Amino acid sequence: MIKLSPSILQAVSKPARYTGGEVNAVCKDLDKIACKFALSMPDVYEVGMSNLGLKILYEILNKRNDTAAERVYTPWPDMEEKMRQNNIPLYTLESFTELGKFDFVGFTLQYELSYTNILNMLDLAGISILSKERKNYEPFIVGGGPCVYNVEPIADFFDFFIIGEGEEVINEVVTEFITWDKETKTHDRQELLHRLAAIRGIYVPSFYRAEYNEKGVFKELVPLFPDIPKVIKKRVIKNMDDIPSIEKPIVPYINIVHDRLMLELFRGCSRGCRFCQAGIEYRPVRERRRETLYALAKKMIDNTGYDEMSLTSLSSADYSCLPVLIENLIDEYAGEKMNFSLPSLRIDSFSIDIAHKLQTTRKSGLTFAPEAGTQRLRDVINKGVTEADLLRACAAAFEHGWKTVKLYFMMGLPTETDEDLIGIAELAEKVVDLYKKVKSRRDVKVTVSVSCFVPKPYTPFQWFGQNSKEEFERKQRLLKANIKNKAIHFNYHDASTSILEGIISRGDRRLAKVIYLAYKKGAKFDGWSEMFNFKTWMQAFEEIGVEPNQYNLRTRDVTEKLPWDYTTPGVRKEFLLSEYKKAAAEELTPDCRRSKCIGCGICQELGVDIVDWKGNNDDDISRRDN
């Protein structure tokens, strides 16, 4: 058990990041536990504590009597320095146990720029960074989360990955481990990995060999054993009402990024935005019953005392029972100053009724995501909304008292022209003018936030060459020059981070050496602008001899084998290619949830249906046979 000196905690910022003991944290006697599982998000405590997936797995694992799940996050550099100076290994927050004494260390992979933090955490814990060097007594390092659909750049660091949704498979992994641990005499980790590879959704990268052609382009991933799958398909939860969810979330002592309760309404989104990786990864739409959500909300509020709850999903306003659910919750907690919010709103599904209901509690700014400044480009990305939709939604918001609106856009989308970029400024100007017309005042604030587009695996744009850093920066200057109204605030992202994200997200195993060298040169917290050093990364690429542009700037041939073809969410490649061509032709694809099947193939491949609780009555359930 690690004991921290008060002098160390007094010398670092936010010491509560490292002391645990929060309300609802689960502490078990690890000596009586068959499986010890450390869960981590490779970022600072405030970010990691906000992750919904880890909260769910934490409760699922701790409901088992034979298993203990504990948390660990990345120490901020001031704490890391103190830990290294005092030879303190990385430890978990519940029992202050060294990470190296756990059976599993699980990382959720939310963002490619967190990868160096993983290496730093393993090193700080005294765990071998490369999986091939790990000894039998060391923990198994497992990855999950949205980045698992291309883990080849970090394949050398992990023992295995969980592809898809983890609620069910995490129990299968633990059960297999406990059985193996009782049966084995050698504790040969390869033996367990072979057993785990037989579980659907488990990818053991060391059981595959990557091959490249004479031009250095990825050729294929070859299984090294005859009994392991050539392609690993994602795990998917068929009925969201049947799986456990969060009931007693941990209440931190310090403010965290999302310092509120999170009620997950449903999973999946079938709108079909062609840039959106999550839209493919989490298909199909599977809603929870309204009664289930109401009961979960009540338990979480009773168990924590929080006064704010976010109704989360990829597109929360699309939940078919949303108006009734909000009405029930507001009625139940009337007079208790309980605030319910939606993290984002689709422009077309925003309704005056919902806005009015939310207005009865605490009011904050509204966020919409038109994504592109012109209708032409919105059709290219299949956004499926119009300028009239946005202005109608904003008018409804202004009439009910909102005067702060955030608009999210991307630049660098396929077929984008300068006219499309200038269209962003013109659209924001129209929103400002609308406020003056509705309220006869000028105190509106419109924030235009523009990110640099990163093409992702398993999207129709997975073949598209990303804009260069110089082109992104030229476009940022162009847009800035065209925003002249003081009511419009322009935020944009550092193009360098998007370029690196673009390289890693579509990379192959040869990037592992680059990531490792960048880490050795001091790269960490790369997702934090004040910590990110683009030069360090470019030096690492140069010293290893890997050309980064081949991964992000090159438009791939559609017949080319891709490194991520082997860990799949179930979508047909022919569907993605069809959508890529329709984007070029500016053709729309309808939402499959409320129209006919569009042929992505996920429901058929995985044996799962859309679940859409219209009215939340049994008679109203829509389960389409595919």
XYZ file of C-alpha atoms in Angstrom:
626
model
C 0.000 0.000 0.000
C 1.359 3.376 -1.033
C 1.546 6.045 1.659
C 1.801 9.624 0.511
C 3.663 12.156 2.573
C 1.682 15.324 3.309
C 4.696 17.271 2.064
C 4.187 15.774 -1.402
C 0.511 16.608 -1.554
C 1.181 20.118 -0.338
C 3.661 20.625 -3.146
C 1.363 19.752 -6.057
C -1.643 21.419 -7.620
C -5.059 19.900 -6.827
C -3.921 17.194 -4.382
C -7.465 15.762 -4.298
C -6.630 14.207 -7.667
C -4.472 11.688 -5.822
C -6.181 10.940 -2.528
C -9.360 9.000 -3.418
C -11.911 8.432 -0.653
C -14.789 9.974 -2.572
C -18.446 9.193 -1.876
C -19.485 5.921 -3.587
C -15.916 4.783 -4.224
C -15.784 0.993 -3.710
C -13.050 -0.367 -1.452
C -12.642 -4.133 -1.125
C -10.144 -6.351 0.623
C -7.892 -7.223 -2.302
C -6.471 -10.253 -0.483
C -9.905 -11.899 -0.785
C -10.408 -11.026 -4.429
C -9.822 -13.402 -7.362
C -9.479 -10.709 -9.997
C -8.126 -7.191 -9.570
C -8.950 -4.811 -12.411
C -7.555 -1.276 -12.625
C -9.559 1.026 -14.883
C -7.998 4.072 -16.422
C -8.447 6.919 -18.789
C -4.969 8.141 -19.724
C -5.563 11.727 -18.781
C -5.756 13.855 -15.678
C -8.300 13.015 -12.931
C -10.833 15.699 -13.907
C -11.038 14.336 -17.450
C -10.952 10.655 -16.545
C -13.634 10.989 -13.892
C -15.987 12.366 -16.542
C -15.852 9.282 -18.735
C -19.184 7.481 -18.914
C -17.810 4.130 -20.096
C -15.444 3.765 -17.158
C -18.211 4.615 -14.700
C -20.333 1.807 -16.162
C -17.555 -0.797 -16.100
C -16.556 0.238 -12.579
C -20.023 -0.626 -11.264
C -20.386 -3.806 -13.331
C -17.062 -5.219 -12.120
C -17.584 -4.209 -8.514
C -20.961 -5.962 -8.414
C -19.039 -9.216 -8.671
C -17.973 -10.609 -5.313
C -14.836 -12.124 -6.841
C -13.621 -8.936 -8.531
C -12.447 -5.490 -7.509
C -12.280 -2.549 -9.883
C -10.258 0.485 -8.906
C -9.344 3.741 -10.706
C -6.105 5.281 -11.832
C -5.462 8.407 -13.896
C -2.441 10.182 -15.301
C -0.611 12.281 -12.712
C -0.100 15.885 -13.748
C 3.618 16.647 -14.353
C 4.104 18.215 -10.917
C 2.874 15.043 -9.207
C 4.778 12.812 -11.606
C 7.961 14.636 -10.726
C 7.367 14.092 -7.004
C 6.534 10.427 -7.541
C 9.708 9.798 -9.514
C 11.824 11.730 -7.015
C 10.441 9.631 -4.153
C 10.283 6.290 -6.028
C 6.494 6.122 -5.687
C 4.974 3.811 -8.295
C 1.660 4.625 -9.908
C -1.194 3.443 -7.701
C -4.972 3.143 -7.644
C -7.163 5.591 -5.773
C -9.267 3.071 -3.805
C -6.642 0.964 -2.020
C -3.416 2.837 -2.886
C -2.146 -0.410 -4.403
C 0.661 -0.401 -6.928
C -0.654 -0.771 -10.450
C 1.787 -3.590 -11.095
C -0.031 -5.794 -8.571
C -3.282 -5.818 -10.533
C -4.320 -8.619 -12.887
C -5.568 -6.235 -15.563
C -4.984 -2.585 -16.343
C -7.674 -1.363 -18.703
C -7.344 1.860 -20.670
C -10.232 3.533 -22.422
C -8.975 4.923 -25.729
C -10.906 8.114 -26.323
C -8.414 10.134 -28.310
C -5.250 9.329 -30.259
C -3.312 12.130 -28.592
C -3.537 10.371 -25.235
C -1.341 7.460 -26.321
C 1.931 8.798 -24.926
C 0.238 9.134 -21.543
C -0.368 5.379 -21.597
C 3.336 4.693 -22.060
C 4.193 7.159 -19.324
C 1.740 5.533 -16.922
C 3.109 2.053 -17.611
C 6.623 3.302 -17.025
C 5.615 5.085 -13.830
C 4.001 1.859 -12.655
C 7.108 -0.201 -13.430
C 5.206 -2.266 -16.029
C 6.982 -3.242 -19.240
C 5.862 -0.913 -22.014
C 6.150 -3.434 -24.847
C 3.783 -6.399 -24.568
C 6.436 -8.835 -25.853
C 8.684 -7.941 -22.897
C 5.990 -8.363 -20.250
C 6.613 -11.117 -17.703
C 4.041 -13.592 -16.429
C 3.692 -11.734 -13.140
C 2.875 -8.424 -14.800
C -0.714 -7.237 -15.448
C -2.457 -7.769 -18.743
C -2.845 -4.438 -20.513
C -6.213 -4.127 -22.235
C -7.691 -1.344 -24.369
C -11.256 -0.444 -25.229
C -13.320 2.550 -26.265
C -13.987 4.422 -29.501
C -10.402 4.276 -30.859
C -10.315 0.467 -30.982
C -11.389 0.383 -34.602
C -7.786 1.113 -35.533
C -5.384 0.136 -32.766
C -2.514 -0.872 -35.037
C -0.335 2.162 -34.079
C -0.417 1.014 -30.433
C -0.658 -2.747 -31.034
C 2.851 -3.310 -29.623
C 1.914 -1.896 -26.214
C -1.260 -3.860 -25.455
C -1.913 -7.510 -24.686
C -5.434 -7.398 -26.064
C -8.274 -5.103 -27.026
C -12.016 -5.290 -26.530
C -13.747 -4.338 -29.780
C -17.168 -2.788 -29.209
C -19.389 -2.416 -26.161
C -17.907 -3.809 -22.984
C -20.742 -4.484 -20.554
C -21.050 -8.190 -21.362
C -17.602 -9.113 -22.621
C -15.812 -7.639 -19.601
C -17.491 -10.282 -17.431
C -16.494 -13.024 -19.871
C -12.867 -11.862 -19.715
C -12.865 -11.857 -15.909
C -14.522 -15.278 -15.690
C -12.009 -16.740 -18.132
C -9.136 -15.238 -16.162
C -10.356 -16.648 -12.836
C -10.791 -20.100 -14.394
C -7.339 -19.952 -15.974
C -5.772 -18.668 -12.774
C -7.136 -21.678 -10.863
C -6.179 -24.215 -13.516
C -2.779 -23.021 -14.644
C 0.457 -24.154 -13.085
C 2.783 -22.022 -15.170
C 0.768 -18.782 -15.370
C 1.948 -18.507 -18.949
C 0.288 -15.323 -20.174
C 0.254 -16.606 -23.754
C -2.046 -19.394 -22.643
C -4.625 -16.959 -21.270
C -4.343 -14.724 -24.316
C -5.104 -17.707 -26.503
C -8.200 -18.431 -24.430
C -9.279 -14.789 -24.593
C -8.806 -14.681 -28.375
C -11.592 -17.239 -28.618
C -14.043 -14.790 -27.021
C -16.027 -12.827 -29.561
C -14.833 -9.227 -29.748
C -11.333 -9.847 -28.344
C -8.337 -8.885 -30.496
C -4.872 -10.078 -29.463
C -2.518 -8.124 -31.766
C 0.560 -10.261 -31.054
C -1.271 -13.180 -32.707
C -1.147 -11.383 -36.064
C 1.696 -10.321 -38.361
C 1.475 -7.111 -40.403
C 2.797 -7.262 -43.951
C 3.594 -4.434 -46.399
C 4.130 -4.402 -50.160
C 7.281 -3.365 -52.015
C 6.181 0.293 -51.934
C 5.864 0.237 -48.181
C 2.056 0.318 -48.245
C 0.116 -1.868 -45.812
C -0.749 -5.194 -47.426
C -2.501 -7.385 -44.867
C -2.700 -8.715 -41.324
C -1.910 -12.417 -41.180
C -3.162 -14.629 -38.292
C -0.318 -16.631 -36.752
C -2.557 -19.416 -35.469
C -5.211 -21.390 -37.342
C -7.801 -21.090 -34.561
C -7.990 -17.299 -34.227
C -10.376 -15.181 -36.282
C -9.107 -13.322 -39.336
C -11.521 -10.446 -38.632
C -12.740 -9.394 -35.179
C -16.272 -8.009 -35.086
C -17.477 -5.663 -32.389
C -19.570 -6.720 -29.421
C -22.943 -5.029 -29.280
C -25.651 -4.842 -26.616
C -28.948 -5.896 -28.133
C -31.262 -4.665 -25.388
C -30.164 -1.615 -23.423
C -32.800 -2.295 -20.746
C -31.238 -5.655 -19.929
C -27.777 -4.431 -18.969
C -26.740 -2.735 -15.733
C -25.925 0.935 -15.826
C -24.729 3.542 -13.400
C -26.613 3.780 -10.135
C -24.023 5.063 -7.663
C -21.518 7.265 -9.508
C -18.546 8.486 -7.544
C -18.864 12.056 -6.311
C -15.526 13.882 -6.571
C -14.219 16.392 -4.068
C -13.046 18.749 -6.811
C -14.707 20.041 -9.950
C -14.319 17.743 -12.920
C -14.929 18.440 -16.616
C -18.468 17.072 -16.606
C -19.399 17.596 -12.991
C -22.938 16.290 -13.230
C -24.877 13.074 -13.479
C -25.064 11.444 -16.899
C -28.161 9.525 -17.959
C -27.515 7.588 -21.170
C -30.777 7.654 -23.139
C -29.787 5.374 -25.977
C -26.866 4.182 -28.027
C -26.259 4.666 -31.719
C -27.187 7.270 -34.289
C -28.572 6.525 -37.715
C -28.548 10.038 -39.144
C -25.649 9.059 -41.363
C -23.330 12.094 -41.184
C -20.502 10.963 -43.450
C -17.683 12.413 -41.344
C -18.852 10.796 -38.099
C -17.014 7.730 -36.875
C -19.220 7.331 -33.795
C -22.276 7.201 -36.049
C -20.952 3.969 -37.568
C -19.252 2.551 -34.457
C -22.350 2.632 -32.262
C -25.018 1.594 -34.797
C -27.795 0.602 -34.630
C -29.952 2.888 -32.501
C -31.059 1.114 -29.326
C -33.191 3.130 -26.951
C -33.814 2.496 -23.276
C -37.398 2.463 -22.069
C -38.568 5.687 -20.489
C -39.421 3.809 -17.288
C -35.900 2.399 -17.118
C -34.399 5.854 -17.515
C -36.687 7.380 -14.947
C -35.727 4.708 -12.394
C -32.000 5.139 -13.134
C -32.264 8.910 -12.809
C -33.967 8.604 -9.448
C -31.362 6.181 -8.102
C -28.463 8.354 -9.188
C -29.946 11.519 -7.712
C -30.768 9.754 -4.431
C -27.270 8.214 -4.228
C -25.278 11.363 -4.928
C -27.095 14.589 -4.170
C -26.132 16.108 -7.498
C -28.368 18.967 -8.677
C -27.629 18.606 -12.373
C -28.173 15.768 -14.814
C -27.222 15.597 -18.455
C -29.397 13.439 -20.711
C -26.668 12.050 -22.913
C -26.471 10.248 -26.236
C -24.904 10.934 -29.606
C -28.010 12.915 -30.497
C -30.138 13.215 -27.376
C -32.914 15.208 -29.035
C -33.637 12.153 -31.191
C -34.801 10.081 -28.205
C -38.365 9.201 -29.100
C -39.720 9.680 -25.569
C -37.757 12.814 -24.729
C -40.616 15.300 -24.134
C -42.423 12.925 -21.755
C -39.213 11.957 -19.956
C -38.234 15.592 -19.405
C -41.729 16.428 -18.203
C -41.665 13.514 -15.732
C -38.270 14.458 -14.369
C -39.044 18.155 -14.021
C -42.341 17.362 -12.296
C -40.658 14.905 -9.914
C -37.978 17.376 -8.872
C -39.992 20.594 -8.991
C -38.885 22.913 -6.213
C -35.586 21.060 -5.673
C -33.563 23.208 -8.095
C -32.659 20.113 -10.067
C -31.368 21.002 -13.516
C -31.683 18.741 -16.543
C -29.764 19.476 -19.695
C -29.082 18.139 -23.162
C -25.417 18.161 -24.215
C -26.247 19.013 -27.810
C -29.270 19.515 -29.949
C -29.908 18.571 -33.504
C -31.136 21.574 -35.377
C -34.025 19.805 -37.042
C -35.322 18.025 -33.956
C -35.113 20.973 -31.625
C -38.610 21.931 -30.530
C -40.094 24.935 -28.844
C -41.747 22.612 -26.365
C -38.466 21.066 -25.200
C -36.792 24.461 -25.043
C -39.613 25.749 -22.900
C -39.449 22.763 -20.558
C -35.715 23.144 -20.052
C -36.136 26.874 -19.577
C -38.155 26.237 -16.434
C -34.941 25.138 -14.751
C -31.500 26.754 -14.929
C -30.700 28.199 -18.329
C -27.411 27.995 -20.165
C -26.209 28.550 -23.693
C -27.452 26.387 -26.530
C -25.179 24.509 -28.874
C -25.954 23.587 -32.458
C -23.721 21.882 -34.990
C -24.441 22.894 -38.606
C -20.918 21.534 -39.368
C -20.683 23.405 -42.695
C -21.445 26.953 -43.831
C -23.309 26.204 -47.056
C -26.125 23.883 -48.012
C -23.979 22.352 -50.736
C -21.357 21.198 -48.260
C -23.945 20.118 -45.699
C -25.342 17.847 -48.405
C -21.849 16.501 -49.115
C -21.521 15.409 -45.487
C -25.165 14.260 -45.346
C -25.955 16.544 -42.430
C -29.582 16.654 -43.505
C -30.392 20.095 -42.107
C -30.967 23.449 -43.760
C -30.259 27.070 -42.952
C -33.992 27.509 -42.338
C -33.830 24.712 -39.714
C -31.064 26.529 -37.857
C -32.750 29.913 -37.946
C -36.051 28.417 -36.846
C -34.373 26.717 -33.885
C -32.467 29.879 -32.927
C -35.641 31.987 -33.158
C -37.399 29.608 -30.789
C -34.486 29.834 -28.372
C -34.310 33.631 -28.488
C -38.059 33.960 -27.938
C -37.684 31.935 -24.740
C -34.840 33.996 -23.374
C -31.601 32.454 -24.613
C -29.057 34.917 -25.864
C -25.953 32.728 -26.122
C -25.567 30.305 -29.006
C -22.585 28.160 -29.933
C -22.245 26.933 -33.492
C -19.857 24.088 -34.326
C -18.304 23.730 -37.769
C -15.473 21.850 -39.421
C -13.029 22.974 -42.076
C -11.135 20.791 -44.504
C -14.138 18.657 -45.488
C -14.094 16.904 -48.881
C -14.959 19.218 -51.820
C -14.751 22.303 -49.569
C -14.204 25.678 -51.285
C -13.415 29.128 -49.912
C -17.044 30.057 -50.535
C -18.085 27.297 -48.124
C -15.810 28.768 -45.452
C -17.103 32.287 -45.955
C -20.572 30.787 -45.647
C -19.771 30.055 -41.980
C -19.282 33.762 -41.290
C -22.435 34.628 -43.226
C -24.501 32.063 -41.338
C -23.304 33.382 -37.970
C -24.165 36.918 -39.103
C -27.698 35.794 -39.922
C -28.081 34.372 -36.407
C -27.003 37.717 -34.928
C -29.464 39.574 -37.147
C -32.197 37.139 -36.148
C -31.683 37.941 -32.473
C -31.998 41.661 -33.143
C -35.232 41.004 -35.039
C -36.719 38.767 -32.331
C -35.587 40.678 -29.212
C -34.957 44.174 -30.575
C -31.700 44.148 -28.657
C -28.027 43.619 -29.449
C -26.826 41.634 -26.413
C -26.536 38.320 -28.227
C -23.349 36.247 -28.180
C -22.700 33.820 -31.018
C -19.619 31.647 -30.713
C -18.355 30.059 -33.900
C -16.099 27.100 -33.132
C -14.327 25.544 -36.097
C -12.282 22.360 -35.865
C -9.943 20.912 -38.458
C -11.463 17.848 -40.097
C -9.732 14.529 -39.377
C -10.804 11.661 -41.680
C -11.413 8.572 -39.558
C -11.524 4.814 -40.184
C -14.901 3.279 -40.885
C -16.427 6.439 -42.303
C -17.206 7.180 -45.955
C -14.279 9.632 -45.850
C -11.716 7.052 -44.677
C -9.950 7.241 -48.063
C -9.861 11.064 -48.211
C -6.555 12.952 -47.938
C -6.550 15.399 -45.037
C -5.727 19.084 -45.597
C -2.133 20.054 -44.848
C -1.225 22.149 -41.808
C -0.515 25.108 -44.069
C -3.875 24.808 -45.822
C -5.746 24.625 -42.502
C -3.975 27.749 -41.291
C -4.742 29.600 -44.553
C -8.413 28.711 -44.159
C -8.413 29.867 -40.544
C -7.033 33.252 -41.605
C -9.610 33.506 -44.386
C -12.515 32.841 -42.056
C -11.171 35.165 -39.381
C -10.950 37.975 -41.940
C -14.592 37.468 -42.852
C -15.956 37.586 -39.287
C -16.340 41.274 -38.474
C -19.329 41.470 -36.152
C -18.255 41.925 -32.507
C -21.151 39.731 -31.367
C -19.484 36.762 -33.072
C -16.615 35.063 -31.272
C -14.380 32.869 -33.395
C -12.635 29.870 -31.853
C -10.455 27.518 -33.833
C -8.233 24.584 -33.053
C -4.510 24.255 -33.449
C -4.017 22.621 -36.842
C -0.908 20.765 -35.613
C -2.843 18.585 -33.190
C -5.372 17.701 -35.901
C -2.542 16.770 -38.254
C -1.023 14.394 -35.688
C -4.443 12.956 -34.898
C -4.937 12.430 -38.637
C -1.646 10.562 -38.913
C -2.185 8.255 -35.951
C -5.884 7.559 -36.493
C -5.204 5.978 -39.916
C -1.766 4.620 -39.118
C -0.317 1.131 -39.008
C 2.018 -0.772 -36.674
C 5.101 1.081 -37.874
C 3.892 4.108 -35.913
C 4.509 2.336 -32.599
C 8.211 3.149 -32.788
C 7.396 6.798 -33.495
C 4.986 6.997 -30.559
C 7.545 5.362 -28.292
C 10.355 7.700 -29.388
C 8.133 10.782 -29.057
C 7.322 9.642 -25.517
C 11.018 9.141 -24.732
C 11.642 12.670 -26.006
C 9.121 14.022 -23.513
C 5.778 13.943 -25.336
C 2.801 13.560 -22.978
C -0.583 15.191 -22.507
C -0.484 15.853 -26.257
C -4.161 16.722 -26.221
C -3.386 19.709 -24.015
C -2.335 22.695 -26.129
C 0.106 23.987 -23.495
C 1.852 20.596 -23.395
C 1.819 19.710 -27.090
C 5.097 19.984 -29.019
C 4.685 19.329 -32.738
C 8.440 19.557 -33.343
C 9.102 16.668 -30.968
C 6.784 14.470 -32.996
C 8.232 15.487 -36.338
C 11.722 14.736 -35.011
C 10.526 11.300 -33.934
C 9.124 10.592 -37.401
C 12.388 11.692 -39.000
C 14.634 9.660 -36.681
C 12.560 6.502 -37.109
C 12.404 7.046 -40.843
C 8.622 7.023 -41.214
C 7.003 9.481 -43.630
C 3.950 10.926 -41.796
C 2.274 12.359 -44.893
C 1.580 8.890 -46.262
C -0.927 8.393 -43.457
C -2.903 11.639 -43.508
C -2.330 13.624 -46.726
C -2.484 10.727 -49.165
C -5.864 9.938 -50.721
C -6.019 6.167 -50.620
C -7.017 3.956 -53.505
C -10.393 2.434 -52.668
C -9.060 -1.031 -53.562
C -6.237 -0.698 -51.017
C -6.238 -2.940 -47.939
C -6.503 -0.841 -44.808
C -4.848 -1.551 -41.426
C -8.210 -1.325 -39.681
C -10.034 -3.785 -41.934
C -9.533 -6.471 -39.266
C -11.295 -4.895 -36.288
C -14.710 -3.948 -37.554
C -17.968 -2.443 -36.284
C -19.714 -4.619 -38.849
C -20.287 -2.067 -41.602
C -19.955 -3.208 -45.220
C -17.058 -1.619 -47.091
C -19.266 -1.391 -50.184
C -21.667 0.814 -48.222
C -18.907 3.202 -47.168
C -17.679 3.436 -50.739
C -21.196 4.101 -51.983
C -21.539 6.926 -49.447
C -18.155 8.327 -50.528
C -19.392 8.532 -54.119
C -22.719 10.023 -53.073
C -20.826 12.701 -51.145
C -18.987 13.712 -54.303
C -22.337 13.851 -56.107
C -23.878 15.872 -53.207
C -26.587 13.232 -52.767
C -28.356 12.629 -49.455
C -28.962 9.309 -47.700
C -32.031 9.115 -45.412
C -32.064 8.176 -41.728
C -32.560 4.412 -41.654
C -34.295 4.634 -38.287
C -37.411 6.181 -39.761
C -37.178 4.975 -43.351
C -36.087 1.856 -45.190
C -32.816 0.014 -44.566
C -29.955 1.781 -46.338
C -27.740 -1.291 -46.504
C -24.858 -0.505 -44.133
C -25.042 -4.182 -43.149
C -24.472 -3.763 -39.401
C -27.817 -5.136 -38.190
C -27.544 -8.186 -40.422
C -23.874 -8.814 -39.671
C -24.237 -8.562 -35.897
C -27.770 -9.911 -35.510
C -29.119 -6.819 -33.788
C -32.172 -4.632 -34.426
C -33.030 -0.976 -34.156
C -34.947 -0.359 -30.919
C -37.143 2.733 -31.041
C -39.667 3.156 -28.208
C -42.275 5.391 -29.749
C -44.428 6.508 -26.848
C -42.655 4.007 -24.625
C -45.466 1.513 -24.912
C -45.033 -2.118 -25.831
C -47.465 -1.697 -28.680
C -45.455 1.151 -30.081
C -42.048 -0.456 -30.180
C -40.483 -0.343 -33.596
C -38.162 -3.250 -34.257
C -37.512 -3.494 -37.896
C -36.674 -6.878 -39.347
C -33.699 -6.547 -41.596
